Short mmCIF file of C-alpha atoms in Angstrom, two decimals:
data_model
loop_
_atom_site.label_atom_id
_atom_site.label_comp_id
_atom_site.label_asym_id
_atom_site.label_seq_id
_atom_site.Cartn_x
_atom_site.Cartn_y
_atom_site.Cartn_z
CA MET A 1 -19.26 0.27 1.75
CA ALA A 2 -16.96 -2.42 0.36
CA ARG A 3 -14.34 -1.57 2.97
CA GLU A 4 -16.86 -1.93 5.76
CA ARG A 5 -17.93 -5.34 4.42
CA LEU A 6 -14.32 -6.52 4.28
CA LEU A 7 -13.63 -5.26 7.80
CA GLU A 8 -16.71 -7.09 9.02
CA GLU A 9 -15.89 -10.28 7.12
CA TYR A 10 -12.33 -10.37 8.45
CA THR A 11 -13.05 -9.10 11.98
CA ALA A 12 -11.65 -12.24 13.59
CA TYR A 13 -8.66 -12.40 11.22
CA PRO A 14 -7.33 -8.89 10.46
CA SER A 15 -3.97 -10.29 9.36
CA LEU A 16 -5.67 -12.33 6.66
CA LEU A 17 -7.42 -9.20 5.44
CA LYS A 18 -4.05 -7.50 5.00
CA ILE A 19 -2.67 -10.53 3.14
CA TYR A 20 -5.71 -10.57 0.85
CA LEU A 21 -5.45 -6.83 0.18
CA ALA A 22 -1.71 -7.07 -0.51
CA ALA A 23 -2.37 -9.81 -3.06
CA GLN A 24 -5.01 -7.63 -4.73
CA MET A 25 -2.59 -4.68 -4.77
CA TYR A 26 0.14 -6.70 -6.49
CA GLU A 27 -2.37 -8.07 -9.01
CA ALA A 28 -3.42 -4.50 -9.84
CA PHE A 29 0.25 -3.52 -10.12
CA ASP A 30 0.89 -6.38 -12.54
CA ASP A 31 -2.19 -5.50 -14.61
CA LEU A 32 -1.16 -1.86 -14.90
CA ALA A 33 2.44 -2.74 -15.75
CA ALA A 34 1.35 -5.28 -18.38
CA ASP A 35 -0.82 -2.65 -20.06
CA GLU A 36 2.14 -0.24 -19.94
CA GLN A 37 0.04 2.25 -18.02
CA SER A 38 1.65 4.71 -15.68
CA LEU A 39 1.68 3.27 -12.20
CA PRO A 40 -0.07 5.30 -9.52
CA LEU A 41 2.11 6.15 -6.56
CA ASN A 42 -0.66 5.62 -4.05
CA LEU A 43 -1.43 1.91 -4.45
CA TYR A 44 -0.52 1.26 -0.82
CA GLU A 45 -2.94 3.92 0.38
CA ARG A 46 -5.69 2.61 -1.88
CA PHE A 47 -5.30 -1.03 -0.97
CA LEU A 48 -3.75 -1.34 2.49
CA ALA A 49 -3.49 1.85 4.52
CA TRP A 50 -7.18 1.92 5.44
CA ALA A 51 -7.01 -1.59 6.91
CA ARG A 52 -4.64 -0.70 9.73
CA SER A 53 -5.26 -2.42 13.00
CA ARG A 54 -7.94 -0.79 15.06
CA PRO A 55 -7.96 -0.91 18.83
CA SER A 56 -10.32 -3.48 20.32
CA VAL A 57 -13.29 -2.14 22.18
#
């Protein structure tokens, strides 16, 4: 549901969505590293992979 809202909100600016998601991914990375938690290997998939460009209809 959150992904659908973001896709809708950034429909006109998909590049900005990817920039926003990348910033969120790096913030999560920093938070995990600061807490000395093991870093998940799938941060890209969680934060960015789903937002790939979709063909226009």
